[in-house]
Tab-separated table of N, CA and C in Angstrom:
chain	number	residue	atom	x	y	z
B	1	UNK	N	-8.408	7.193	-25.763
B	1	UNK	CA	-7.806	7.560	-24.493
B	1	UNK	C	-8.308	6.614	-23.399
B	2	UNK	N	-7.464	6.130	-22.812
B	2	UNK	CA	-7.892	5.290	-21.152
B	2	UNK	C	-8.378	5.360	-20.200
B	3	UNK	N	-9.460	5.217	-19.652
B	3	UNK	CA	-9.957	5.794	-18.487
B	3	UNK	C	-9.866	6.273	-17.494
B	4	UNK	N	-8.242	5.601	-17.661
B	4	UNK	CA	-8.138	5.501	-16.121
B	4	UNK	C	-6.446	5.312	-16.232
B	5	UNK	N	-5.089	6.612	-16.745
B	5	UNK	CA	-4.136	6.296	-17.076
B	5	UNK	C	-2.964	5.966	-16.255
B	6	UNK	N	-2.117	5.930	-16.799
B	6	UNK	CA	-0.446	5.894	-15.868
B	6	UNK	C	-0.182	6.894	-14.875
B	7	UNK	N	-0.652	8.115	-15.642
B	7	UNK	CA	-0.733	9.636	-15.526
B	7	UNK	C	-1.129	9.649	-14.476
B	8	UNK	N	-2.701	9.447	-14.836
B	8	UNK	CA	-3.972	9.584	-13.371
B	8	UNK	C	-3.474	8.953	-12.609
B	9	UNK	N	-2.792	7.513	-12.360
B	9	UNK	CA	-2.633	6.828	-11.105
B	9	UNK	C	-1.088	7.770	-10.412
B	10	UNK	N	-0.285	8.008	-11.396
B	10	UNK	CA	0.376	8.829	-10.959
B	10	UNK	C	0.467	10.083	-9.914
B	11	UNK	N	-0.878	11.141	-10.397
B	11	UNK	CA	-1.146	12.062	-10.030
B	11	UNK	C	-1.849	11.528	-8.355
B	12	UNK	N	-2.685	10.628	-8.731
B	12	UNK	CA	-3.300	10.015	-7.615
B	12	UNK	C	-2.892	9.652	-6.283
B	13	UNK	N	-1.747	9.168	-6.644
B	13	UNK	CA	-0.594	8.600	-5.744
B	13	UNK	C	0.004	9.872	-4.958
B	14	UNK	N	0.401	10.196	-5.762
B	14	UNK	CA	1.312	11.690	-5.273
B	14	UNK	C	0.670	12.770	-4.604
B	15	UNK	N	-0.822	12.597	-4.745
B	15	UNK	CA	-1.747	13.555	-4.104
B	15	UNK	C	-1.874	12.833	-2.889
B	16	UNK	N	-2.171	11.648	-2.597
B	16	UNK	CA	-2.034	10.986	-1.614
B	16	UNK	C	-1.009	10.903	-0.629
B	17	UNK	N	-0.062	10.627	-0.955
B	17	UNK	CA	1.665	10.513	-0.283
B	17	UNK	C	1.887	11.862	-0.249
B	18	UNK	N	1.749	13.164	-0.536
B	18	UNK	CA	1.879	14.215	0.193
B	18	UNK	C	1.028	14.288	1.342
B	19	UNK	N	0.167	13.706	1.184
B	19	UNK	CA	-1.040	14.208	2.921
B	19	UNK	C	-0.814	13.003	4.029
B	20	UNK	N	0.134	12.024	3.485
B	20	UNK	CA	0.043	10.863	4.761
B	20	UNK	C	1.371	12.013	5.887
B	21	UNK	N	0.786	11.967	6.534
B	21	UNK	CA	2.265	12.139	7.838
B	21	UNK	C	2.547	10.581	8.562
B	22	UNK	N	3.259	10.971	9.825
B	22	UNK	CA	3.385	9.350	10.413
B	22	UNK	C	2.438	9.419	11.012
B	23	UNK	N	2.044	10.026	11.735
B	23	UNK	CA	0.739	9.637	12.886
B	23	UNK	C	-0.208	9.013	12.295
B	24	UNK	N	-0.489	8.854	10.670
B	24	UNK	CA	-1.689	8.318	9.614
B	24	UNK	C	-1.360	6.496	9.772
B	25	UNK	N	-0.029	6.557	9.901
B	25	UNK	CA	0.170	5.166	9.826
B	25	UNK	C	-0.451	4.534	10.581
B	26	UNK	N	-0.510	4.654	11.976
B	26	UNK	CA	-1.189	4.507	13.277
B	26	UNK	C	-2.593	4.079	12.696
B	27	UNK	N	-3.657	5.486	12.374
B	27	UNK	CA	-4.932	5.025	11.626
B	27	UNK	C	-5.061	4.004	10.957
B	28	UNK	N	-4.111	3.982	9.635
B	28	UNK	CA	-3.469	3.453	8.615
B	28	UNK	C	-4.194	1.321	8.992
B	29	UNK	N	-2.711	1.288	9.739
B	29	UNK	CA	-2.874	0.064	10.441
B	29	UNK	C	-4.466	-0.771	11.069
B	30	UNK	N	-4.901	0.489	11.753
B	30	UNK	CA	-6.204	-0.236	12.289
B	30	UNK	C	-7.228	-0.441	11.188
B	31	UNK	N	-6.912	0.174	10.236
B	31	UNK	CA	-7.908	-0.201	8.719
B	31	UNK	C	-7.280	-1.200	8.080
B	32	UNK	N	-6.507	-1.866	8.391
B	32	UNK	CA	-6.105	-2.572	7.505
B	32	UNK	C	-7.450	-3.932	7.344
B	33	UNK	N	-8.087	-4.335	7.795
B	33	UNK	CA	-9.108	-5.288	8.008
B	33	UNK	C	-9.537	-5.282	6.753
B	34	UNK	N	-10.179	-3.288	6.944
B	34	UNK	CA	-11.448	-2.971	5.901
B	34	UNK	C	-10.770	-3.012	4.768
B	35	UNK	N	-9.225	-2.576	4.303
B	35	UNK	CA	-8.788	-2.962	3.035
B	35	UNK	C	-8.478	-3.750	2.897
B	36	UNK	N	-8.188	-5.164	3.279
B	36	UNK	CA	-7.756	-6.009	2.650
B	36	UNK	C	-9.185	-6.905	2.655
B	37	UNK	N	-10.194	-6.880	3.314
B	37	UNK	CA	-11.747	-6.957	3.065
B	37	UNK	C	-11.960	-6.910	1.363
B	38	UNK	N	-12.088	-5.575	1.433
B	38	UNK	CA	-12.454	-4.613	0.004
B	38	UNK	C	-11.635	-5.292	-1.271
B	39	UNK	N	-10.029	-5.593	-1.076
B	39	UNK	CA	-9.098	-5.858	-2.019
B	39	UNK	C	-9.962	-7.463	-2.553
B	40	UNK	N	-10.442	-8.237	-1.176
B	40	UNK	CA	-10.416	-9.896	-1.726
B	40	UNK	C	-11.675	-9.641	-2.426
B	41	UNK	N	-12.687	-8.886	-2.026
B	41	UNK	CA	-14.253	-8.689	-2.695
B	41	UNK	C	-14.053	-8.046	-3.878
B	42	UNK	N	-12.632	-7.676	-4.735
B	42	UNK	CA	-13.316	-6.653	-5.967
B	42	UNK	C	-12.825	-7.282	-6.927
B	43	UNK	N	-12.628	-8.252	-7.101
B	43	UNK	CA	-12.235	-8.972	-8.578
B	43	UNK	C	-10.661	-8.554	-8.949
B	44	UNK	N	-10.721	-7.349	-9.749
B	44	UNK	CA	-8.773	-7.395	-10.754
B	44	UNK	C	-7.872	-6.803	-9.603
B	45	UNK	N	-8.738	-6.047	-8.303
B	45	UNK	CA	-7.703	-5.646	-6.779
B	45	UNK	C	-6.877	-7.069	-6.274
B	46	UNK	N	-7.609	-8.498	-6.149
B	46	UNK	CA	-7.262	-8.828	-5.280
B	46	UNK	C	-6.555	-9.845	-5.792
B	47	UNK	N	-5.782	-9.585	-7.130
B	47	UNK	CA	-4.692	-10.275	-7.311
B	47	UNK	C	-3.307	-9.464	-6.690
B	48	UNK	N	-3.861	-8.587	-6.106
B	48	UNK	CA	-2.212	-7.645	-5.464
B	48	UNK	C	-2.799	-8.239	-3.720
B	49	UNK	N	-3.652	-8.983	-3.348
B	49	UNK	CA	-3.385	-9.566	-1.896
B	49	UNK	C	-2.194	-9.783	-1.620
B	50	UNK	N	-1.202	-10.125	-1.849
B	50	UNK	CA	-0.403	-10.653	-0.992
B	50	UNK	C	0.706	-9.463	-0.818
B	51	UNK	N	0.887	-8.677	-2.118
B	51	UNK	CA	1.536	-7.291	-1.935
B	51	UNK	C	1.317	-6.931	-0.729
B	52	UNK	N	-0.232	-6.753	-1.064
B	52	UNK	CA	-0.511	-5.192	0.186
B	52	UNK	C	-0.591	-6.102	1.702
B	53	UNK	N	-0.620	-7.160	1.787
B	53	UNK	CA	-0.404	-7.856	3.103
B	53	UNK	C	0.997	-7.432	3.538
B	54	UNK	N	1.976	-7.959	2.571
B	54	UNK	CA	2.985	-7.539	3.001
B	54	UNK	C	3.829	-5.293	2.829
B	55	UNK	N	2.724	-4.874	2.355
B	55	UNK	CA	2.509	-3.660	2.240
B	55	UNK	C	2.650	-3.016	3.980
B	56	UNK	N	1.335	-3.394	4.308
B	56	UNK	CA	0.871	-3.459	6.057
B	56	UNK	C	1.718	-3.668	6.882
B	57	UNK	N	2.488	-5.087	6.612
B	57	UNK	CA	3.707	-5.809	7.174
B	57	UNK	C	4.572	-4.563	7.434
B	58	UNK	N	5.155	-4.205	6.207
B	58	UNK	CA	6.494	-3.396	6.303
B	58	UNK	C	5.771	-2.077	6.888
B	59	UNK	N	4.759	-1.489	6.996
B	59	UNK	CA	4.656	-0.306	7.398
B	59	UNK	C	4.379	-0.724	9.153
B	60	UNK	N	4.143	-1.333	9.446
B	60	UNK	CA	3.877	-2.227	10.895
B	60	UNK	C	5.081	-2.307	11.274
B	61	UNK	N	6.290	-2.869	10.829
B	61	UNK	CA	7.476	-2.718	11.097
B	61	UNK	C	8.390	-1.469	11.408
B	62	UNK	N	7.861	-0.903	10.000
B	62	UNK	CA	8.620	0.594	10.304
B	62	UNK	C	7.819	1.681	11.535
B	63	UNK	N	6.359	1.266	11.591
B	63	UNK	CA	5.960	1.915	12.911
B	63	UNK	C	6.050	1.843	13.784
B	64	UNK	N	7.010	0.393	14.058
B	64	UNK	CA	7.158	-0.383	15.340
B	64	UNK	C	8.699	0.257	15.929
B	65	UNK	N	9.365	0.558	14.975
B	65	UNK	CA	10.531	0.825	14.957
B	65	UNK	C	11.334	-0.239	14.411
B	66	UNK	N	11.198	-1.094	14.347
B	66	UNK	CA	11.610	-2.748	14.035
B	66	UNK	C	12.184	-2.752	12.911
B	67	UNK	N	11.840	-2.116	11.965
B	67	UNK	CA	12.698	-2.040	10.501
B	67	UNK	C	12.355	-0.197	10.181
B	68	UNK	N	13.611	0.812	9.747
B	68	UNK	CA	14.016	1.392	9.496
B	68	UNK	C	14.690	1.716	7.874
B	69	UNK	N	15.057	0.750	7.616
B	69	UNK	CA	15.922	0.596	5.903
B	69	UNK	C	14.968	0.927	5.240
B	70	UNK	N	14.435	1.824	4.767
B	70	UNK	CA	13.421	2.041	3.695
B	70	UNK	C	13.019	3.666	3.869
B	71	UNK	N	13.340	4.388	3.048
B	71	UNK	CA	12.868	5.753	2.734
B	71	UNK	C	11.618	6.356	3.471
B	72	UNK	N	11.625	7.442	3.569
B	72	UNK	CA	10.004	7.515	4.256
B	72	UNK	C	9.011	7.687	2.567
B	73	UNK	N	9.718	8.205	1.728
B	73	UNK	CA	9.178	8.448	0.204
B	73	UNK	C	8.291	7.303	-0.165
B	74	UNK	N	8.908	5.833	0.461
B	74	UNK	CA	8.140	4.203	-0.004
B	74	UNK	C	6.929	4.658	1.005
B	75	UNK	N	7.373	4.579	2.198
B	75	UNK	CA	6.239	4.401	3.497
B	75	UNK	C	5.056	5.559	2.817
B	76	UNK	N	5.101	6.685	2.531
B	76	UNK	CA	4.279	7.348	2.234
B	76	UNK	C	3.587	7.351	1.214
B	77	UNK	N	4.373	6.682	0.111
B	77	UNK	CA	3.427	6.102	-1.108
B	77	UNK	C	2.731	4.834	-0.900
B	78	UNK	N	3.382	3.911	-0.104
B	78	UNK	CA	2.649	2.533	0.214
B	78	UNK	C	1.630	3.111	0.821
B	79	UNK	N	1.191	4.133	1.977
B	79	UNK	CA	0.291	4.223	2.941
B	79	UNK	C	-0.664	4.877	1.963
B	80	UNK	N	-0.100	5.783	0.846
B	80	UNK	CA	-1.271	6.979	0.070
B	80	UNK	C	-1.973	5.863	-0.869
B	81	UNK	N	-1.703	4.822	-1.655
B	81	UNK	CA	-1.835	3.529	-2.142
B	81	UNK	C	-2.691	3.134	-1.096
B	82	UNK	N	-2.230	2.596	0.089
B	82	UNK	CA	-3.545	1.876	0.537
B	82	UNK	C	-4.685	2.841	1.191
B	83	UNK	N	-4.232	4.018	1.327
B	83	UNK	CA	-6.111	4.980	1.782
B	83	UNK	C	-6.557	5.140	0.484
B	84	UNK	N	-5.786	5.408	-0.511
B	84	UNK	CA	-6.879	5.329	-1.827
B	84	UNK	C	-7.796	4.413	-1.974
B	85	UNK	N	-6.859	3.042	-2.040
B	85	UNK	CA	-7.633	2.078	-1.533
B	85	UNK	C	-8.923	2.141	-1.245
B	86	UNK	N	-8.769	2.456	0.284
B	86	UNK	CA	-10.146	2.451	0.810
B	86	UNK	C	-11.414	3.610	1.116
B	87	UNK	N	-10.786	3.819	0.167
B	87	UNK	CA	-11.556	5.688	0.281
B	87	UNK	C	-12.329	5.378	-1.429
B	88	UNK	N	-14.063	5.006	-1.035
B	88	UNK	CA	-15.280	4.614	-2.108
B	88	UNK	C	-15.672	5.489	-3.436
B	89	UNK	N	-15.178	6.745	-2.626
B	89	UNK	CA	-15.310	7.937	-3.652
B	89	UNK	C	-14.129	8.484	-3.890
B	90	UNK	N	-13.337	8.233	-4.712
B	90	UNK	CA	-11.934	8.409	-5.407
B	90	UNK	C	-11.978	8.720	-6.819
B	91	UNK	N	-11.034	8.662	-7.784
B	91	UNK	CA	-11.042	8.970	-9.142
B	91	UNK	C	-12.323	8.590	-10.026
B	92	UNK	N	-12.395	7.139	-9.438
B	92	UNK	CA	-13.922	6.380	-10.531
B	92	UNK	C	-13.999	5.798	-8.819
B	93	UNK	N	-15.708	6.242	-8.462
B	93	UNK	CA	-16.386	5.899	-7.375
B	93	UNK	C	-16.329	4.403	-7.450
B	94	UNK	N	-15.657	3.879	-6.269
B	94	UNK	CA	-16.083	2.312	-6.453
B	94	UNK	C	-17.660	1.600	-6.664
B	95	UNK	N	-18.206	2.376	-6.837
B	95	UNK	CA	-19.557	1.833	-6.693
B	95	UNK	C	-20.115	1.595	-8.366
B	96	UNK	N	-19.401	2.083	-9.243
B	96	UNK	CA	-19.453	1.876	-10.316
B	96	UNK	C	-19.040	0.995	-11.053
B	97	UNK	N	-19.913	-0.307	-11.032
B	97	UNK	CA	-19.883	-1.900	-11.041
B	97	UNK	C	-19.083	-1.906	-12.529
B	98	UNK	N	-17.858	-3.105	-12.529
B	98	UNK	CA	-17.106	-3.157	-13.714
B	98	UNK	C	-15.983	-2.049	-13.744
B	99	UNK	N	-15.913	-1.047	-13.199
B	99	UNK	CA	-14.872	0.056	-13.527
B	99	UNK	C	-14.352	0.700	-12.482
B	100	UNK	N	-15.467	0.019	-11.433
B	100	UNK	CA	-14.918	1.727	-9.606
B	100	UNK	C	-13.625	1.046	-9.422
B	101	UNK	N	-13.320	-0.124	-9.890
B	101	UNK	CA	-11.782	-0.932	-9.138
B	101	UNK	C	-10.866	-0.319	-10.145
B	102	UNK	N	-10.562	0.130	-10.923
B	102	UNK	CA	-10.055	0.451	-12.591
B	102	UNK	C	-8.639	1.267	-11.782
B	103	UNK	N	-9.043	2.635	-11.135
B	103	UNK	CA	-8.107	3.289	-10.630
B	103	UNK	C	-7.268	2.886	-9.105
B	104	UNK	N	-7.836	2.080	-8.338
B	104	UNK	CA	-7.315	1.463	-7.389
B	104	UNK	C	-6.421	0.495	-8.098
B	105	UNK	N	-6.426	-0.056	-8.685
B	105	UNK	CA	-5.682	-1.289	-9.379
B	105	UNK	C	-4.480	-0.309	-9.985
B	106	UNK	N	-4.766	0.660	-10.458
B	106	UNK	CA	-3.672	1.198	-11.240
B	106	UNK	C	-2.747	2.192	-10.064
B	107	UNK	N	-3.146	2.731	-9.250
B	107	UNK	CA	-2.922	3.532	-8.426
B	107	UNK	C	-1.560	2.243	-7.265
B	108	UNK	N	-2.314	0.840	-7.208
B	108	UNK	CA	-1.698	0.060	-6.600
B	108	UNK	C	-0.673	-0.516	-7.438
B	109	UNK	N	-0.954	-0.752	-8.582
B	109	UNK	CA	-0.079	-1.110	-9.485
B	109	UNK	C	1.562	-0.168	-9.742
B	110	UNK	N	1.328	0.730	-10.018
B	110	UNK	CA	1.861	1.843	-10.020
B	110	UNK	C	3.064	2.173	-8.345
B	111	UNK	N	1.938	1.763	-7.784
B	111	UNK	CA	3.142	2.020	-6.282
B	111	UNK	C	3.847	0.770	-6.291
B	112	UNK	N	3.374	-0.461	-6.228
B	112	UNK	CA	4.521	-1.142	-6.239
B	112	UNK	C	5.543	-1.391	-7.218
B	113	UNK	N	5.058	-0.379	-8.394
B	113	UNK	CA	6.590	-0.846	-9.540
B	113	UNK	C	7.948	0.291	-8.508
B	114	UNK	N	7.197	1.203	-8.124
B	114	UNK	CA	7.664	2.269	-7.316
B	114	UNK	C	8.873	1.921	-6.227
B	115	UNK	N	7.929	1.280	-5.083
B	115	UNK	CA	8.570	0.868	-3.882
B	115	UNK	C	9.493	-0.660	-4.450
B	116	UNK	N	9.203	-1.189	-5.209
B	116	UNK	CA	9.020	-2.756	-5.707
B	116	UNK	C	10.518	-3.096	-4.693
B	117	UNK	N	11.600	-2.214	-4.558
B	117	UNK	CA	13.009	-2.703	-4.106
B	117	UNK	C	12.728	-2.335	-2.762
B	118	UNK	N	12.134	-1.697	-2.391
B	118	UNK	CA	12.014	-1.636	-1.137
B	118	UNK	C	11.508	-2.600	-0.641
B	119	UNK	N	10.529	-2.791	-1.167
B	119	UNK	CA	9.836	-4.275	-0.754
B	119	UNK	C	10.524	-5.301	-0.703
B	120	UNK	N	11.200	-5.474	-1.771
B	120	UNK	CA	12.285	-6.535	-2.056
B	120	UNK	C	13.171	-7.166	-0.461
B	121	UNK	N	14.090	-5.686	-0.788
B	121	UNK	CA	14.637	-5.636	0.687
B	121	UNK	C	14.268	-6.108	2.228
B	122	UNK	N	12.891	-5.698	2.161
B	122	UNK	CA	12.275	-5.580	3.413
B	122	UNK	C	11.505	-7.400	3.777
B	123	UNK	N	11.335	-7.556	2.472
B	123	UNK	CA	10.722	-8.928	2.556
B	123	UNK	C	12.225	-10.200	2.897
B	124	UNK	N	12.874	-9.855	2.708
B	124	UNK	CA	14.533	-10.400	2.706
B	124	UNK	C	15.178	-10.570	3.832
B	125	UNK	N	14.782	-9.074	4.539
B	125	UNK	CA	15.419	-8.909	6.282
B	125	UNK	C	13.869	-9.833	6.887
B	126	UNK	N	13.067	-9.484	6.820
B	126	UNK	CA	11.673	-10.438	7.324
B	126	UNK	C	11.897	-11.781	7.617
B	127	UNK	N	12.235	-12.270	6.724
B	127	UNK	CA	12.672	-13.651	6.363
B	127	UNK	C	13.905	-14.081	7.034
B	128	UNK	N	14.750	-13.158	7.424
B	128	UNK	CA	15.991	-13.857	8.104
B	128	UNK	C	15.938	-13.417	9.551
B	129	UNK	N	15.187	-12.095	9.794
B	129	UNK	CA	14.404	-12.233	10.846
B	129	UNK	C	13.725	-13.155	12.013
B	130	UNK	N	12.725	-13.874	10.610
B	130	UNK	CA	11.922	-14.698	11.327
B	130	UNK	C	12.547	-16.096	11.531
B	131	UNK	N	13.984	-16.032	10.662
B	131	UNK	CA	14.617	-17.772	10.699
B	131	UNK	C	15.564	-17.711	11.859
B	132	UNK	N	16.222	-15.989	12.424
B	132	UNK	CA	16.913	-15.973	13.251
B	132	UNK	C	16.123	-16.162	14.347
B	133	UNK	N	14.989	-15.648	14.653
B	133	UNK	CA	14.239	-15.802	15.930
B	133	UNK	C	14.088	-17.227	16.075
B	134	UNK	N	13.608	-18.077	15.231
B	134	UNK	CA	13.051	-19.780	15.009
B	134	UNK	C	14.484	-20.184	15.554
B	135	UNK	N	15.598	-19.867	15.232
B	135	UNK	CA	16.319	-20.765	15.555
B	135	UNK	C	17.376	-20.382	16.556
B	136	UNK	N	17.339	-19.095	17.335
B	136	UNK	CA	17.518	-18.732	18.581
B	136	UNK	C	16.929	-19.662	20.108
C-alpha cells in the first residue's frame, strides 16, 4: 500500500476546498512568498513552480475581478492545494526529511490534473491580454 495515495490526496483536497471561502483568497495571496519559498526549497514540490506561479496568477486575477471564466470549484481547489501547501503539519508533517513533501506533491498533482483546462484557458486569455495591452 502507498503512503501517501490518489485517495488521500483526494480526500485532502476536498477537505481543503470546502473551507476556502473568497475572503481566504485575499490571505491566500499575501502568502504566496512563503509558498512558493517552501515549493523551490523541497526537492519533488518544485518541479510544479511554474504551475503554482501561474496558480497565484489566475487566482489574483479572479480576485481582481479581471478574469471571471473559471468555476469557483477550480478557484477553491487551486487555493485548498496551495494552503495545504503551506500548512507544516498536514497528512505527513513536512518535517519528516525524504517523505513530509510526499502528500503536498500529490495533493498538487492531483489539483492540477483537476483544474488542468481551466488553467489552460486562463493561461490563453493572459497571453492575449498581455499582447493586446503591448500593442495598444
Amino acid at each position: 500500500m502507498a503512503l501517501f495515495s490518489e485517495k488521500n490526496a483526494q480526500t485532502q483536497l476536498d477537505a481543503e476546498a470546502k473551507k476556502v471561502k473568497r475572503a481566504d483568497l485575499e490571505a491566500l495571496l499575501e502568502r504566496q512568498r512563503a509558498i512558493e519559498d517552501k515549493v523551490k526549497g523541497s526537492g519533488k514540490l518544485s518541479r510544479f513552480s511554474a504551475d503554482i506561479k501561474l496558480m497565484f496568477s489566475m487566482i489574483r486575477d479572479y480576485w481582481k475581478g479581471n478574469y471571471r471564466d473559471v468555476p469557483w470549484k477550480s478557484i477553491a481547489a487551486i487555493a485548498g492545494a496551495l494552503l495545504y501547501v503551506l500548512n507544516p503539519l498536514d497528512f505527513i508533517p513536512d518535517l519528516i526529511i525524504g517523505l513530509g513533501f510526499l502528500d503536498d506533491v500529490g495533493v498538487v498533482a492531483l489539483c492540477l490534473r483537476l483544474v488542468e483546462s481551466d488553467l489552460h484557458k486562463y493561461a490563453a486569455w493572459k497571453e492575449h491580454t498581455e499582447e493586446s495591452s503591448q500593442s495598444a
